[in-house]
PDB file of C-alpha atoms and ligand atoms in Angstrom:
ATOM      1  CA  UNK A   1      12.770  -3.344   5.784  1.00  0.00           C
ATOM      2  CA  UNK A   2      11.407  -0.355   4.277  1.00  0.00           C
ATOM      3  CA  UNK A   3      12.870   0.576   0.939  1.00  0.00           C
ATOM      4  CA  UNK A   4      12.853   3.914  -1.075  1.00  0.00           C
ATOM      5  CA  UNK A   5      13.085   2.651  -4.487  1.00  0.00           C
ATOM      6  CA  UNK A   6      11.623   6.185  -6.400  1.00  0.00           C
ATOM      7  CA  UNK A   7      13.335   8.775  -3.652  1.00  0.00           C
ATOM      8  CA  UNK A   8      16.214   6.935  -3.479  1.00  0.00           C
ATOM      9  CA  UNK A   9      19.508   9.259  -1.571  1.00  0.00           C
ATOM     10  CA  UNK A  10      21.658   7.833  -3.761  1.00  0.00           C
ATOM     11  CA  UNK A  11      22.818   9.178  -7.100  1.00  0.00           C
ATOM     12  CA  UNK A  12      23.310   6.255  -9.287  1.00  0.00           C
ATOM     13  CA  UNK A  13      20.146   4.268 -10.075  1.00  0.00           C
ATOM     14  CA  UNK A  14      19.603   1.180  -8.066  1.00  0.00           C
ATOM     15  CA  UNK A  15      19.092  -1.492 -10.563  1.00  0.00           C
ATOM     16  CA  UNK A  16      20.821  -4.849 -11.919  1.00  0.00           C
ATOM     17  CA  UNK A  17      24.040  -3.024 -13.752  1.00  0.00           C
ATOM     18  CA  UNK A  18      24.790  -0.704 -10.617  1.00  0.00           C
ATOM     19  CA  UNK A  19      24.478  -3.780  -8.382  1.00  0.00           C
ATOM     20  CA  UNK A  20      26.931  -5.989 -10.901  1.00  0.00           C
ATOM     21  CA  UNK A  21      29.389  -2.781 -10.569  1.00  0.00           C
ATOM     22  CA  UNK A  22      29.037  -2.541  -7.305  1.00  0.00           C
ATOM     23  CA  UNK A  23      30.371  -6.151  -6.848  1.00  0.00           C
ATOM     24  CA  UNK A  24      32.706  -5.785  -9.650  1.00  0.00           C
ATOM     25  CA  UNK A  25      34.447  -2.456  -7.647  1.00  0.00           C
ATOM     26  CA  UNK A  26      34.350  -4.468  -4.566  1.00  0.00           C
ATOM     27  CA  UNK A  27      37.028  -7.456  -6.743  1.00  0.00           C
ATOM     28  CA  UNK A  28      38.420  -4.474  -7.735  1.00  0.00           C
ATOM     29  CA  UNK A  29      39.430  -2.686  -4.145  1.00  0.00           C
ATOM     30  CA  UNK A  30      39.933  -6.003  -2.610  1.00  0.00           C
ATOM     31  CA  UNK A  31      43.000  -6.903  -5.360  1.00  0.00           C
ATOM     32  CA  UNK A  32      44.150  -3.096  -5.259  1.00  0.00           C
ATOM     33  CA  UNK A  33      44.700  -3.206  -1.069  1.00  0.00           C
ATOM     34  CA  UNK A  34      46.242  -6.594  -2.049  1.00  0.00           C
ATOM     35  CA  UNK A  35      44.035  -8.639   0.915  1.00  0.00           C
ATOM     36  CA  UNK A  36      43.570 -12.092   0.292  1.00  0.00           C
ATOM     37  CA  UNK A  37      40.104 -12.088   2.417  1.00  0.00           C
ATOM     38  CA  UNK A  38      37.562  -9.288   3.708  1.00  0.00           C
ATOM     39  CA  UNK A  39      40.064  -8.013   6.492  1.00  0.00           C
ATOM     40  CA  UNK A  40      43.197  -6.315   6.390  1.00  0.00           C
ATOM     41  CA  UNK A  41      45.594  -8.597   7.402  1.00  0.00           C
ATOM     42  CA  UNK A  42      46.560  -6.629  10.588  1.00  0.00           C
ATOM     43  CA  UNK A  43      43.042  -7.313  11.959  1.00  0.00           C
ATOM     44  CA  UNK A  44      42.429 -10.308  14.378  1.00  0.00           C
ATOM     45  CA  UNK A  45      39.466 -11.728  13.889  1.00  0.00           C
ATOM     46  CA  UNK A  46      39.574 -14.110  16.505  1.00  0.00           C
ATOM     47  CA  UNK A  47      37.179 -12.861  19.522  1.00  0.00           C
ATOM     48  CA  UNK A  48      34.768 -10.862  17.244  1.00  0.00           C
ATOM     49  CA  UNK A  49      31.137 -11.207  18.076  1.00  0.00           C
ATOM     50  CA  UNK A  50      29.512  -8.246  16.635  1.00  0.00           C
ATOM     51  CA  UNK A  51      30.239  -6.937  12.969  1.00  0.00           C
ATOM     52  CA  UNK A  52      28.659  -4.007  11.541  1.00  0.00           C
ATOM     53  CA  UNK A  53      29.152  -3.127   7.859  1.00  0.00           C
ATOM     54  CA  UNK A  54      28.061   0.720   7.336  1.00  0.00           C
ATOM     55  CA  UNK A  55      26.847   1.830   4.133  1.00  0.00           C
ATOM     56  CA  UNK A  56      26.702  -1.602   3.379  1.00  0.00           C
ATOM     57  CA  UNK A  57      25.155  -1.085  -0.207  1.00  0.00           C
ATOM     58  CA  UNK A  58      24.354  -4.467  -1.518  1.00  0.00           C
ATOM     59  CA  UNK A  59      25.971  -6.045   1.606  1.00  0.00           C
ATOM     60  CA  UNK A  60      28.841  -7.218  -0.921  1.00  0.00           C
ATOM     61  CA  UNK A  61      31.563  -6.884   2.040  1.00  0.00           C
ATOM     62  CA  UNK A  62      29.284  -8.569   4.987  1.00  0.00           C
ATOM     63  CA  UNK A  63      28.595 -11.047   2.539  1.00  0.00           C
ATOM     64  CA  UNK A  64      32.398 -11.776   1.982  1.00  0.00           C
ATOM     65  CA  UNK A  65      32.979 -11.782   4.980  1.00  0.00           C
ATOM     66  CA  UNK A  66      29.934 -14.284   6.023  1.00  0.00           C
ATOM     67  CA  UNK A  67      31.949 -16.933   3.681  1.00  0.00           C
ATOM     68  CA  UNK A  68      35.135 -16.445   5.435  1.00  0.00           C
ATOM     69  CA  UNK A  69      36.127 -20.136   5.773  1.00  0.00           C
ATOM     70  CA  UNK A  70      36.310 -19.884   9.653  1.00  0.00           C
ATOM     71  CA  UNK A  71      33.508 -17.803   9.948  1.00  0.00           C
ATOM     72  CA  UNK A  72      30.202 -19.007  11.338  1.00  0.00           C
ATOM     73  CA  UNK A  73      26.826 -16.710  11.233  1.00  0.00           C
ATOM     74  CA  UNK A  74      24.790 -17.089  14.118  1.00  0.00           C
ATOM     75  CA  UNK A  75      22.082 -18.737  13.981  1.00  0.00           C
ATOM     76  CA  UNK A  76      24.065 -21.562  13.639  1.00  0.00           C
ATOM     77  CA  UNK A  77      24.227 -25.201  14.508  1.00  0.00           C
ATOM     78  CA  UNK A  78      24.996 -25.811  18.519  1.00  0.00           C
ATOM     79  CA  UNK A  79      27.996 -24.363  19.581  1.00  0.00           C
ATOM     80  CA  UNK A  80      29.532 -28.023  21.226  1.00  0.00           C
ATOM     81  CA  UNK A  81      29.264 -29.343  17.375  1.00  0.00           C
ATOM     82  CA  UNK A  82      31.772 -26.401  15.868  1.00  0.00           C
ATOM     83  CA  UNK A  83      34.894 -27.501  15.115  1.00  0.00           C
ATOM     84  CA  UNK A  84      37.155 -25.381  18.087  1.00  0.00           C
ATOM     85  CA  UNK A  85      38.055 -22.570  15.307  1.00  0.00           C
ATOM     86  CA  UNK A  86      34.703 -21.581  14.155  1.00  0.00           C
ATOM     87  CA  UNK A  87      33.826 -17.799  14.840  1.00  0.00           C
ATOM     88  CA  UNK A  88      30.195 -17.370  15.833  1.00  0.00           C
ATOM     89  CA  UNK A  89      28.736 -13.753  14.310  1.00  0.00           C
ATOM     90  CA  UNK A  90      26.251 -12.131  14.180  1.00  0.00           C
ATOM     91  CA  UNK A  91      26.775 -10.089  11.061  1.00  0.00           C
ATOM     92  CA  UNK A  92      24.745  -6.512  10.870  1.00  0.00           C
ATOM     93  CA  UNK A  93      24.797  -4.150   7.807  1.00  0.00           C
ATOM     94  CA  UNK A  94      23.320  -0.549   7.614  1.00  0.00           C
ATOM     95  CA  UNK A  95      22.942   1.934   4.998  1.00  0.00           C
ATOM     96  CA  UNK A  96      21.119   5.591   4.712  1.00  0.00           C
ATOM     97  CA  UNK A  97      19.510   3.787   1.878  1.00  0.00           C
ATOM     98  CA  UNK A  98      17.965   0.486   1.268  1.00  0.00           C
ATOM     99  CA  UNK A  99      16.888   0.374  -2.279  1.00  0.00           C
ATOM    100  CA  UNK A 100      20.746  -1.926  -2.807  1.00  0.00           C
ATOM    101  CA  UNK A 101      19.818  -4.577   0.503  1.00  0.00           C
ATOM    102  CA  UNK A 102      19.534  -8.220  -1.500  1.00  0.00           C
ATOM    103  CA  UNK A 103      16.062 -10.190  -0.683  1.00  0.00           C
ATOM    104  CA  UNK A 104      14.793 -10.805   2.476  1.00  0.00           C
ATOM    105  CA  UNK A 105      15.129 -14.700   1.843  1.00  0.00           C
ATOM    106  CA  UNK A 106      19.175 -13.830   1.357  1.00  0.00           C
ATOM    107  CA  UNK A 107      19.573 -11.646   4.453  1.00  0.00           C
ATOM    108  CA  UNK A 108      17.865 -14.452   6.989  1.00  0.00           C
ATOM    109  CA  UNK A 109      21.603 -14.735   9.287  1.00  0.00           C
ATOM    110  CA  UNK A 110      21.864 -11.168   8.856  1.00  0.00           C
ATOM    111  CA  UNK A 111      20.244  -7.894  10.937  1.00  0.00           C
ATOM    112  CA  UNK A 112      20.046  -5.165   8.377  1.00  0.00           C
ATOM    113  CA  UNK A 113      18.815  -1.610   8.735  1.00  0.00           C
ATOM    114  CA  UNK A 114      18.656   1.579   7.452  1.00  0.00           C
ATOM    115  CA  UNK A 115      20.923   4.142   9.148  1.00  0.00           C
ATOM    116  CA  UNK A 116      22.710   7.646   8.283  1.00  0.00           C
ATOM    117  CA  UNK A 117      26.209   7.235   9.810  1.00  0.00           C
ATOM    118  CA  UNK A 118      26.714  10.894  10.084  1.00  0.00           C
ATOM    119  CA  UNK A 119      23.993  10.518  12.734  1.00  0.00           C
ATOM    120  CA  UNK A 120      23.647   8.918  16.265  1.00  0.00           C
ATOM    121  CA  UNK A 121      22.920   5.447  16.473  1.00  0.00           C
ATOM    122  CA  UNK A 122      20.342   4.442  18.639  1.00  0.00           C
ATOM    123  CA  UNK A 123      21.354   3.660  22.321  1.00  0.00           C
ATOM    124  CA  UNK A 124      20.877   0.166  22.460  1.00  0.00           C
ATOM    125  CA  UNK A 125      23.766  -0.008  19.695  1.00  0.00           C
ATOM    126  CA  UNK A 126      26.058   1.725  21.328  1.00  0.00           C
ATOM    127  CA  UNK A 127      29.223  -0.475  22.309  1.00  0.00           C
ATOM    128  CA  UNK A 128      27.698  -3.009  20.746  1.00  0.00           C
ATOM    129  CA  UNK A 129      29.968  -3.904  17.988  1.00  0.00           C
ATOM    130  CA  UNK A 130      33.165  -5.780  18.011  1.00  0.00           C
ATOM    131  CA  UNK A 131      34.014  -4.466  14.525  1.00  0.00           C
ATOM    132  CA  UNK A 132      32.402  -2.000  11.292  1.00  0.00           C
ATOM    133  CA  UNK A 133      33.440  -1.800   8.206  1.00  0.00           C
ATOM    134  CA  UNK A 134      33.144   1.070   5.986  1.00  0.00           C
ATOM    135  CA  UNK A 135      33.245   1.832   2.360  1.00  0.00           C
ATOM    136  CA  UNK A 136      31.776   5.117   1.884  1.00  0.00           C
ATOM    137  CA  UNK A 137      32.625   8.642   1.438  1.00  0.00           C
ATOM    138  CA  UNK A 138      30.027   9.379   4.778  1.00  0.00           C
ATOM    139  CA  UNK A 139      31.738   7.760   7.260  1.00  0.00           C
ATOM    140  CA  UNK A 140      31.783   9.754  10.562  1.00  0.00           C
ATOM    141  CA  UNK A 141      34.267   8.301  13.454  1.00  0.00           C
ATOM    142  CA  UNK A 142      32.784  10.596  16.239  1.00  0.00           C
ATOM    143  CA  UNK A 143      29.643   9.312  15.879  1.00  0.00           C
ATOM    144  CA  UNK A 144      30.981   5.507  15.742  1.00  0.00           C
ATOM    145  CA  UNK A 145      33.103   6.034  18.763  1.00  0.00           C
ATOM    146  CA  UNK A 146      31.211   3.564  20.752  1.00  0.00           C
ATOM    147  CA  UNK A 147      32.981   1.251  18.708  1.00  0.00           C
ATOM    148  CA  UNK A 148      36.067  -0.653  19.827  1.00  0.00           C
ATOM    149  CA  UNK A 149      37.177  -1.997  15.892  1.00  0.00           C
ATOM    150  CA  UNK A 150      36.589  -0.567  12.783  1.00  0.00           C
ATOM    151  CA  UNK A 151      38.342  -0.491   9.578  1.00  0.00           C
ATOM    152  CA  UNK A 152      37.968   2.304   7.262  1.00  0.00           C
ATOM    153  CA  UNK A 153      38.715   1.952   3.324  1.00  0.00           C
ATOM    154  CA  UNK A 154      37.242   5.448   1.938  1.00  0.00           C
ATOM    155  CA  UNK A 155      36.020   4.734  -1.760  1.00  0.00           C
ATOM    156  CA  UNK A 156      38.710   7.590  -3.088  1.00  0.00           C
ATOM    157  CA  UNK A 157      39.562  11.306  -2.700  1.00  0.00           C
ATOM    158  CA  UNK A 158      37.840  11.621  -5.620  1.00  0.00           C
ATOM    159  CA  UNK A 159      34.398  10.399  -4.388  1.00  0.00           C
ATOM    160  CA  UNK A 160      34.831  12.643  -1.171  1.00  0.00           C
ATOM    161  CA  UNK A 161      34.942  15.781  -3.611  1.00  0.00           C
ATOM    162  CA  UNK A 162      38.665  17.251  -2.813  1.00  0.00           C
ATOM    163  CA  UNK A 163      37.746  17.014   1.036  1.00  0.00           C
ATOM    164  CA  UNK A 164      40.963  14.775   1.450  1.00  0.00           C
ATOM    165  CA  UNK A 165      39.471  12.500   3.652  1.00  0.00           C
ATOM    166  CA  UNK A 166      42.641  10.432   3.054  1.00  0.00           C
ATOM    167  CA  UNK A 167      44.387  12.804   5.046  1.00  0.00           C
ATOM    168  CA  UNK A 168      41.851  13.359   7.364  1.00  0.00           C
ATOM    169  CA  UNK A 169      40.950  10.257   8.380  1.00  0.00           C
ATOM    170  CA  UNK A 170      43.802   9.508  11.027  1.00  0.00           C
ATOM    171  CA  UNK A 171      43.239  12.574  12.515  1.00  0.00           C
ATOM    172  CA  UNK A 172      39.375  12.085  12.959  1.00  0.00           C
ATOM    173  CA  UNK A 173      39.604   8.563  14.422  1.00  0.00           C
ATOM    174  CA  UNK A 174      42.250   9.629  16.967  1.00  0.00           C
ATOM    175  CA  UNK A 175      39.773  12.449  17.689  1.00  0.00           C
ATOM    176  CA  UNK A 176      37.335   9.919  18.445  1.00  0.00           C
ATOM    177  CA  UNK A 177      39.445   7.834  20.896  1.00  0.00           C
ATOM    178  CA  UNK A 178      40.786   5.146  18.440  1.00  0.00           C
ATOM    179  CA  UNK A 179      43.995   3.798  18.217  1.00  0.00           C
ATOM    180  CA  UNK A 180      44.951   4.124  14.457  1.00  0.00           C
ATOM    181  CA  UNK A 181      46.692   0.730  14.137  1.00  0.00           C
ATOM    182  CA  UNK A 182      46.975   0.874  10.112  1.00  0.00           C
ATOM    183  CA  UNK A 183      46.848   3.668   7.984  1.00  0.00           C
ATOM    184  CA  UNK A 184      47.506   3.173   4.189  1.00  0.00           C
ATOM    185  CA  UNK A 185      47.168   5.519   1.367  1.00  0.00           C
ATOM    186  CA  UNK A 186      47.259   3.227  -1.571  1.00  0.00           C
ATOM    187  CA  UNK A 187      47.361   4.443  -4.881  1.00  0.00           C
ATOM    188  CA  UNK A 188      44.186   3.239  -7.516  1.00  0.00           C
ATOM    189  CA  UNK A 189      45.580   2.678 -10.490  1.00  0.00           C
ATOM    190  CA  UNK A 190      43.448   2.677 -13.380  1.00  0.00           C
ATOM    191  CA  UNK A 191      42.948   1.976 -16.760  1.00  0.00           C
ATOM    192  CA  UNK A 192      46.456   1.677 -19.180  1.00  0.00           C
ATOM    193  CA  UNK A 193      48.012   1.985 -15.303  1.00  0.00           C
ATOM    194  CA  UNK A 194      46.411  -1.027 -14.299  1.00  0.00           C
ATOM    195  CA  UNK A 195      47.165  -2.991 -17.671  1.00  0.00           C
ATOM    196  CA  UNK A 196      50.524  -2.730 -16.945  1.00  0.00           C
ATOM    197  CA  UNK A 197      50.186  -4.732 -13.398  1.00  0.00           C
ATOM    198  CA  UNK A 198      50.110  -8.207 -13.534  1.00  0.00           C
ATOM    199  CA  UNK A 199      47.632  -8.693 -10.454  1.00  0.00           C
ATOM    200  CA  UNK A 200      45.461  -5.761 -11.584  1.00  0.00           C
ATOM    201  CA  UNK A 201      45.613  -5.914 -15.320  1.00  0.00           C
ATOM    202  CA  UNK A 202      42.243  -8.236 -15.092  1.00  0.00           C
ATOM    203  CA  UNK A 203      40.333  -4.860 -13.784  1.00  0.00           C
ATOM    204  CA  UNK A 204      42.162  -2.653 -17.043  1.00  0.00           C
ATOM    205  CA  UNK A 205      38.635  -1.875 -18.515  1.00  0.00           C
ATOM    206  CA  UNK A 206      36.560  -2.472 -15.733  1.00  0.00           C
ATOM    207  CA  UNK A 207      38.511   0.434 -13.839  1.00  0.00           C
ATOM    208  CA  UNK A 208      38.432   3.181 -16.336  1.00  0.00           C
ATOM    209  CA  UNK A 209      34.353   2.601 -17.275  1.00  0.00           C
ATOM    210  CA  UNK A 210      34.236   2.247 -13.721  1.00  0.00           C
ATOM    211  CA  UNK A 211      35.996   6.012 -13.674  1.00  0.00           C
ATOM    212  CA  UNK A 212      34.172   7.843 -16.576  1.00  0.00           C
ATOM    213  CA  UNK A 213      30.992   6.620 -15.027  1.00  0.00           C
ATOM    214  CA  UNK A 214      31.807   7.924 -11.715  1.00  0.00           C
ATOM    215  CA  UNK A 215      32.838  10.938 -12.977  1.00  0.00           C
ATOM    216  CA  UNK A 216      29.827  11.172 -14.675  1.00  0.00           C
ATOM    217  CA  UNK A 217      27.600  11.110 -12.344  1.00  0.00           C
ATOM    218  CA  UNK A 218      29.237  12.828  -9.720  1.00  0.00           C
ATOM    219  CA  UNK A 219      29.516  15.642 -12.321  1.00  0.00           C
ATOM    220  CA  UNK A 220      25.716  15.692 -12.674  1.00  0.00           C
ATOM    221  CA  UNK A 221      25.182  16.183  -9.084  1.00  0.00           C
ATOM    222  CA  UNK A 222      27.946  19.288  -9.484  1.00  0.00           C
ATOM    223  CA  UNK A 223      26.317  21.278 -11.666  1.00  0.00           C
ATOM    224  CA  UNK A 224      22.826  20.915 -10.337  1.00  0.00           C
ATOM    225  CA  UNK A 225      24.553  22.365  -7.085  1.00  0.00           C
ATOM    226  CA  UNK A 226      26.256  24.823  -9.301  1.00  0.00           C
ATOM    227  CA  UNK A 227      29.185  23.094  -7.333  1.00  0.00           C
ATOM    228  CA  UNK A 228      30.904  21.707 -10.391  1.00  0.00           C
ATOM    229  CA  UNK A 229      34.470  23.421 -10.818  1.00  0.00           C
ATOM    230  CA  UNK A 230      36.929  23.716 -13.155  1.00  0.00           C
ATOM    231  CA  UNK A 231      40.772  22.771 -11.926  1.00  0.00           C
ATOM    232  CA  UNK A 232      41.819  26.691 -11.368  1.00  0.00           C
ATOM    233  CA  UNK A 233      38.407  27.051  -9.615  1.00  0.00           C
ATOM    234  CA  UNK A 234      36.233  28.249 -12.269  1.00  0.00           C
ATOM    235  CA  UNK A 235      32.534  27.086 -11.671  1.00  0.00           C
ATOM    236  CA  UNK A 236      31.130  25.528 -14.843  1.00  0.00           C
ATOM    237  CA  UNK A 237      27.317  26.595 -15.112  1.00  0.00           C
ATOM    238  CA  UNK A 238      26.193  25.425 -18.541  1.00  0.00           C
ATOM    239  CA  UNK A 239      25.359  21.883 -19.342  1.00  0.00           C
ATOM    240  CA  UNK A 240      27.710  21.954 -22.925  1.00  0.00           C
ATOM    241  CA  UNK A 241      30.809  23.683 -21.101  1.00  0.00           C
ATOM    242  CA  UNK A 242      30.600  20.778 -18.589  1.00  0.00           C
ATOM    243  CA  UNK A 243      30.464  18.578 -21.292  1.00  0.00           C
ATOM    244  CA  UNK A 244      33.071  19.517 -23.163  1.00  0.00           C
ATOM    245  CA  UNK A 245      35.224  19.426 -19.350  1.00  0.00           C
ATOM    246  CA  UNK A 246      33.632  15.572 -18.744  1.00  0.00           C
ATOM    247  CA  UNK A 247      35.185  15.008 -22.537  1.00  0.00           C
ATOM    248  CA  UNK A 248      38.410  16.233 -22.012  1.00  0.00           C
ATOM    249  CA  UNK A 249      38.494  14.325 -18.461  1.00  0.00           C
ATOM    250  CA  UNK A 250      37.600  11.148 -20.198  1.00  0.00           C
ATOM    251  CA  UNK A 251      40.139  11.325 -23.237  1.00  0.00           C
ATOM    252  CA  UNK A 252      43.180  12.261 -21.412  1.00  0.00           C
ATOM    253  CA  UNK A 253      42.104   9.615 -18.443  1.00  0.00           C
ATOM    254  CA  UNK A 254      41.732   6.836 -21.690  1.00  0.00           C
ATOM    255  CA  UNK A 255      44.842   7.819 -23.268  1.00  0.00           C
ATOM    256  CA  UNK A 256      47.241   8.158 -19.922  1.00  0.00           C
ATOM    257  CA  UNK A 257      45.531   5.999 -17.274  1.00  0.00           C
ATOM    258  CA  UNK A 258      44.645   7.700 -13.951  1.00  0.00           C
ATOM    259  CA  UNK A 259      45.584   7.602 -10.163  1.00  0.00           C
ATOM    260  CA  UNK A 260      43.538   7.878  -7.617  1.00  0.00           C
ATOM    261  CA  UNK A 261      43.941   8.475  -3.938  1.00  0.00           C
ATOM    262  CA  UNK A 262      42.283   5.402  -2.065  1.00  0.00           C
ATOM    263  CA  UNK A 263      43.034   4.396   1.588  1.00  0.00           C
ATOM    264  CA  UNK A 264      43.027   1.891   4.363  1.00  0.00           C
ATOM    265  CA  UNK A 265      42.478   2.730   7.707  1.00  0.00           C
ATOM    266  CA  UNK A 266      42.741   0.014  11.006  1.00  0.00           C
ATOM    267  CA  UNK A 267      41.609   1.571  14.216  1.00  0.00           C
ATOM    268  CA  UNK A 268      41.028  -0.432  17.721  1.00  0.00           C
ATOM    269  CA  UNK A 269      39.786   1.228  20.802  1.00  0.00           C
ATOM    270  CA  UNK A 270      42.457   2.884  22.713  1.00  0.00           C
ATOM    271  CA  UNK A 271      42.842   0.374  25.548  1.00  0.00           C
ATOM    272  CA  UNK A 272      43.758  -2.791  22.858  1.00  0.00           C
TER     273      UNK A 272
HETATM  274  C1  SAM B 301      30.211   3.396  -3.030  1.00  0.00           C
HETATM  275  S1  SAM B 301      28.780   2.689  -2.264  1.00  0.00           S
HETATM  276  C2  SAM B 301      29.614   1.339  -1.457  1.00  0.00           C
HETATM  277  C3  SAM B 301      28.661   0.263  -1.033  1.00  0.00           C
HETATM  278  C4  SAM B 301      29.335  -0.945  -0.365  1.00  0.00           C
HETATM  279  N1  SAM B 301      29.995  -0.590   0.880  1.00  0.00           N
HETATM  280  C5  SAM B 301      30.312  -1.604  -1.312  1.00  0.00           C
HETATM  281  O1  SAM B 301      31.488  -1.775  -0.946  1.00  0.00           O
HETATM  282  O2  SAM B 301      29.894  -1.977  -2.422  1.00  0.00           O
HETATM  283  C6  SAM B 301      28.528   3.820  -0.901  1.00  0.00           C
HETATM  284  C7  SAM B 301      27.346   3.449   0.000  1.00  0.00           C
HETATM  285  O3  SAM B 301      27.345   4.395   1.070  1.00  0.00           O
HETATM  286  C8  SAM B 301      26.000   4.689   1.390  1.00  0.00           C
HETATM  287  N2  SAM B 301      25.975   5.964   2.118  1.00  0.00           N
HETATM  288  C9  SAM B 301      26.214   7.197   1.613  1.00  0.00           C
HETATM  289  N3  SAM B 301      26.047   8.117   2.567  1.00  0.00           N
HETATM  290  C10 SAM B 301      25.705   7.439   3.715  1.00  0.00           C
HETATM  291  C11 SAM B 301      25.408   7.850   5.041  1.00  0.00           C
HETATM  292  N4  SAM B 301      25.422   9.137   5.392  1.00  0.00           N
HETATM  293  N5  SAM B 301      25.096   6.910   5.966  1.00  0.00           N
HETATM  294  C12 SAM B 301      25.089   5.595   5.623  1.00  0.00           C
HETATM  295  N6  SAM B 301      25.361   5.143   4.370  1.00  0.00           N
HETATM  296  C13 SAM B 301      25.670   6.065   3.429  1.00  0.00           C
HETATM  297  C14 SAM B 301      25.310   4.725   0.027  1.00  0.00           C
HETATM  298  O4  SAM B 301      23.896   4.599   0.140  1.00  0.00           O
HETATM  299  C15 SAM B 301      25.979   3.550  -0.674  1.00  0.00           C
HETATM  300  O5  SAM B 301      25.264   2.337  -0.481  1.00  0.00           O
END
């Protein structure tokens, strides 16, 4: 597996705390969408061979699903000693980037490599998978099409820089001859919104530091583009104007809670 610890794609560096957020985000989503387990509940998981988690990150999601209770990872024992409801997988996760793949030692059931999603896949995985999962921004339906399952659950609106891929999103996977069989726009609700929520109130803090440091960093990567904006369209050039923007963000998100746009998005090949 190579890995590009040093020239890493990704904006946020790869060590221990982005890992532990990582995981903590995943809690996070999984309690917002209110699923009980990896999968939507209008997914049947019954029949599934081949699962494919794209930009897998630190495999958090392929993991969870892995420990599903009637899941079973191939290689596993003979098939004649599973109890009849066991689901033999074979679990894959990709990502444009490696440097968040766990050890080696902790990937052994699982066929991981490194792939940009808004590129072909090699021909050999073409109709291969039963099912991918995606939680990124990057996620490109025309060039999954070979797949008959997927379920899409784009980080936020936010993340995809005011493209609205929200909105998009049904529109793309019909484009790419899916059957959109869910498709949710849930609200995130964070900080002093979350506190008031009994099942989310546990994520309060976690959600707004999650937020600010988001922000953050996604503001970085603005203004080195010369990208970064203000809301009437205003493009912020110097390092202590976007400051002062970042500050203003960050108070008014601490002192009213925020929304954010997130979504959930079930699509099947068309003949299901
Ligand atoms: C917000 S992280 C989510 C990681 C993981 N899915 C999770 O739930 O924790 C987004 C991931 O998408 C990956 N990514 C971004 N652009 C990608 C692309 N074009 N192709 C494949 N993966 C991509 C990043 O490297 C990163 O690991």
């Amino acid at each position: 597996m190579s890995n590009q610890v040093g020239n890493s794609l990704y904006a946020i560096p790869a060590d221990t705390p982005e890992k532990e957020r990582l995981g903590k985000q995943y809690a996070y989503k999984r309690t917002l969408f209110g699923w009980n387990s990896p999968m939507p509940p209008s997914l049947d998981v019954s029949g599934l061979t081949d699962i494919l988690d794209v930009g897998a990150g630190t495999c958090v999601w392929t993991f969870d699903f892995a420990n599903m209770p009637q899941v079973k990872p191939r290689p596993a024992l003979p098939e004649k000693t599973q109890p009849k409801e066991t689901l033999l997988v074979r679990l894959y996760a990709c990502d444009i980037d490696t440097v968040f793949f766990p050890d080696r030692a902790l990937l052994d059931e699982f066929g991981v490599f490194q792939q940009d999603v808004t590129k072909p896949f090699a021909p050999e995985l073409r109709w291969k998978f039963d099912l991918v999962h995606s939680f990124t921004p990057a996620s490109s339906p025309s060039r999954l099409r070979t797949h008959p399952g997927m379920i899409y659950t784009p980080s936020s609106d936010l993340i995809t820089l005011g493209r609205s891929l929200t909105y998009r999103l049904p529109h793309m996977l019909r484009a790419a001859w899916l059957k959109v069989k869910e498709s949710r726009r849930i609200p995130c609700l964070i900080g002093k919104l979350a506190a008031d929520r009994l099942e989310l109130a546990l994520f309060a803090e976690f959600s707004m530091e999650n937020f600010v440091f988001v922000f953050r960093h996604l503001a970085k990567g603005l203004l080195a583009k010369g990208k970064l904006r203000m809301p009437d369209g205003i493009v912020v050039a110097a390092e202590e104007q976007a400051e002062s923007m970042l500050k203003e963000v960050e108070e008014g998100a601490r002192r009213n809670g925020v929304v954010m746009l997130g979504g959930v998005f079930v699509a099947v090949k068309e003949s299901t």
